[in-house]
Amino acid sequence: MDFLAQYKNALFLIAVLLAQAIALAVQVRSPLDPAQPDGPSVRLVRMWAMAAVTPLERATHAIGHGARSGWSDYIDLRHLRQQNEDLQQQIARMRLAEDAIAEDALQGRRLQALLGFRQSYIGSTVVAQVIGSSGSEQTHVLTIDKGSRDGLRPDMAVITQDGIVGKLRDVFPTTAQVLEIDDQSSGAGVVLATTRIRAILTGTIDGRVQIDNLTPDSRIKPGEQVLTSGGDQVFPRGLPVGTVESIAPDPTHQPYSAIRVKPAVDLDRVEEVLVVTGMQSELPPEAQQVLSTAAVQNAADLSAERLPGIYDNQAAETAGTAPGAPATVPSVPHPLPILHPDQFSGGSTPPASTMTPGAQNSLRNALPQGNPPDGDPTTSNPTPSDGKQTSAPGH
Amino acid sequence: MVTRSYMSRREVEQQSFSPAVTIFVPLGALLLQVLLPRMFSGLAVLDLPFVVTLYFAISRRSPIAGTATGAVIGLLQDLLTGQPIGVNGMAKSVIGYAGASLGSRIDVDNNSTRALLTFGFSLLQGLLLYLIERRLLGIRAFLLLWMHELLRAAANTAVALPVFLLLDRAKHSE
């Protein structure tokens, strides 16, 4: 009894540590169901803990989001006009790029059909808000505000418009935990975009993302894009993962290289995510519509190439280029030859440098007598918008 | 015969806390630990549950109470982080025990002592986590990054001092 009394503090510590060590040993056994990393009892306890914390996380997130959005709305309004113009220009550029991409996609689909390829596309997604994190540097886990009641299940892919974020780990009725790709226990099948080398992406203890199962290869360069390969049966094929940041020999894992990858998504600042809840073998309706539009346009272009044109030859002659060379300014209509020149004919308007500001009759004086102007000379001049004076072909 | 002791009153004095403080301060620390890194990712370097564990341990000066407090706070932290349950529980149990044992022998109300204790115990916790992850769980990739651990210890110390002063207002001497 004296022994127990004398060492009760140490014995209590040993008992507590022993109990936890046994609990750890039970948990780290290989799970029977890969989709359930925790046993039923551990999962239940985690669910209770999450249920206790989630309301507070939701409230804090709502308050923070409200404050941030109020401030950002004010800031955004100040730059709205400039942003609108920039976006309009960006849309114009993207439309041009979309046509080219759609044509490539058409070609790709034809080739896939020839090869009997079966492609999986993202069929359905659930939008979720990130409301919490693990709060630890050892684990990189996010908490989202959707759970099994919204159709989520473990191992579903979590993405944003920029790339992949991770996959679902524990799914509770109203919340779920996302294992980010920079967690040390995560993994994803990837392919390097240019070299088409397949690899496995893992997280590291210090929260980085790297590929460590490739031997040194001089073709792999920093800046190369990394995409999902689809081989892990979690992430759909072709989603952005990141770019190669650095390549160095792996000192602890010779003869392999440690290829550091910069994630496409800023994992520290993820606010909203998409959970991929379903896949399909056909393209989504919107994408199909784009492709069908591109197909019609493609067919029209082919027909136009085969039909005789009324502009191309004339443009080539006017520009003085060779008949076979592509016209630099196509589709500009040319006026018919001038039979009876008047004040509206091309070349009759004096150059702007000779005009005097405020002189109303300078144009009238410059015109031939007996031909009073009866229209707006600026609109009646058949000068094209690019400033070139048009004249009859051959003038 | 009168028993004489060389321990001062300050050394034998144990502090107690109201039930509300005992329950809500650790819970608040756990909640902040989950929420703060969402706002500022760099704050993940802090370990607020560790700070609270250490404070209660050195204030109560009871190794059993310190061990129990560390175990409970660590297990709750494990539940929220997605780690195997027991990793932080074991580490913080040892921190609680050692903090209470040391707190009953030295003057822990001095800010310099507190800073040294927090810095040292933060490093000790890093070492314990390394041993648990690497030896017990067999995670070979887990590395002990000493520079990072020193930074973490400095950050925990910087936060611990004002938190300790704040919590001093909530304790009752016995």
PDB file of C-alpha atoms in Angstrom, chain A residues 16 20 23 27 45-46 49, chain B residues 30 68-81 83-90 92-93:
ATOM      1  CA  VAL A  16      -3.362   6.625 -18.707  1.00  0.00           C
ATOM      2  CA  GLN A  20      -4.194   5.271 -24.852  1.00  0.00           C
ATOM      3  CA  ALA A  23      -6.510   2.427 -28.046  1.00  0.00           C
ATOM      4  CA  GLN A  27      -7.159   1.953 -34.325  1.00  0.00           C
ATOM      5  CA  VAL A  45     -17.018   9.309 -30.977  1.00  0.00           C
ATOM      6  CA  ARG A  46     -15.678  11.484 -33.776  1.00  0.00           C
ATOM      7  CA  ALA A  49     -17.215  15.600 -31.279  1.00  0.00           C
TER       8      ALA A  49
ATOM      9  CA  LEU B  30      -9.897  23.700 -28.885  1.00  0.00           C
ATOM     10  CA  ALA B  68      -6.090  13.839 -16.460  1.00  0.00           C
ATOM     11  CA  THR B  69      -6.444  17.356 -17.861  1.00  0.00           C
ATOM     12  CA  GLY B  70      -3.798  16.706 -20.500  1.00  0.00           C
ATOM     13  CA  ALA B  71      -5.372  13.401 -21.473  1.00  0.00           C
ATOM     14  CA  VAL B  72      -8.858  14.852 -21.876  1.00  0.00           C
ATOM     15  CA  ILE B  73      -7.719  17.919 -23.838  1.00  0.00           C
ATOM     16  CA  GLY B  74      -5.419  15.843 -26.038  1.00  0.00           C
ATOM     17  CA  LEU B  75      -8.093  13.259 -26.803  1.00  0.00           C
ATOM     18  CA  LEU B  76     -10.586  15.975 -27.745  1.00  0.00           C
ATOM     19  CA  GLN B  77      -7.950  17.517 -30.003  1.00  0.00           C
ATOM     20  CA  ASP B  78      -7.418  14.143 -31.669  1.00  0.00           C
ATOM     21  CA  LEU B  79     -11.135  13.813 -32.295  1.00  0.00           C
ATOM     22  CA  LEU B  80     -11.195  17.076 -34.210  1.00  0.00           C
ATOM     23  CA  THR B  81      -7.958  16.730 -36.138  1.00  0.00           C
ATOM     24  CA  GLN B  83      -5.616  11.815 -36.183  1.00  0.00           C
ATOM     25  CA  PRO B  84      -5.713   8.424 -34.462  1.00  0.00           C
ATOM     26  CA  ILE B  85      -7.224   9.023 -31.043  1.00  0.00           C
ATOM     27  CA  GLY B  86      -4.469   9.022 -28.465  1.00  0.00           C
ATOM     28  CA  VAL B  87      -1.620  10.770 -30.283  1.00  0.00           C
ATOM     29  CA  ASN B  88      -2.132  14.154 -28.672  1.00  0.00           C
ATOM     30  CA  GLY B  89      -3.736  12.481 -25.670  1.00  0.00           C
ATOM     31  CA  MET B  90      -0.536  10.688 -24.748  1.00  0.00           C
ATOM     32  CA  LYS B  92      -0.402  16.059 -23.391  1.00  0.00           C
ATOM     33  CA  SER B  93      -0.786  13.554 -20.552  1.00  0.00           C
TER      34      SER B  93
END
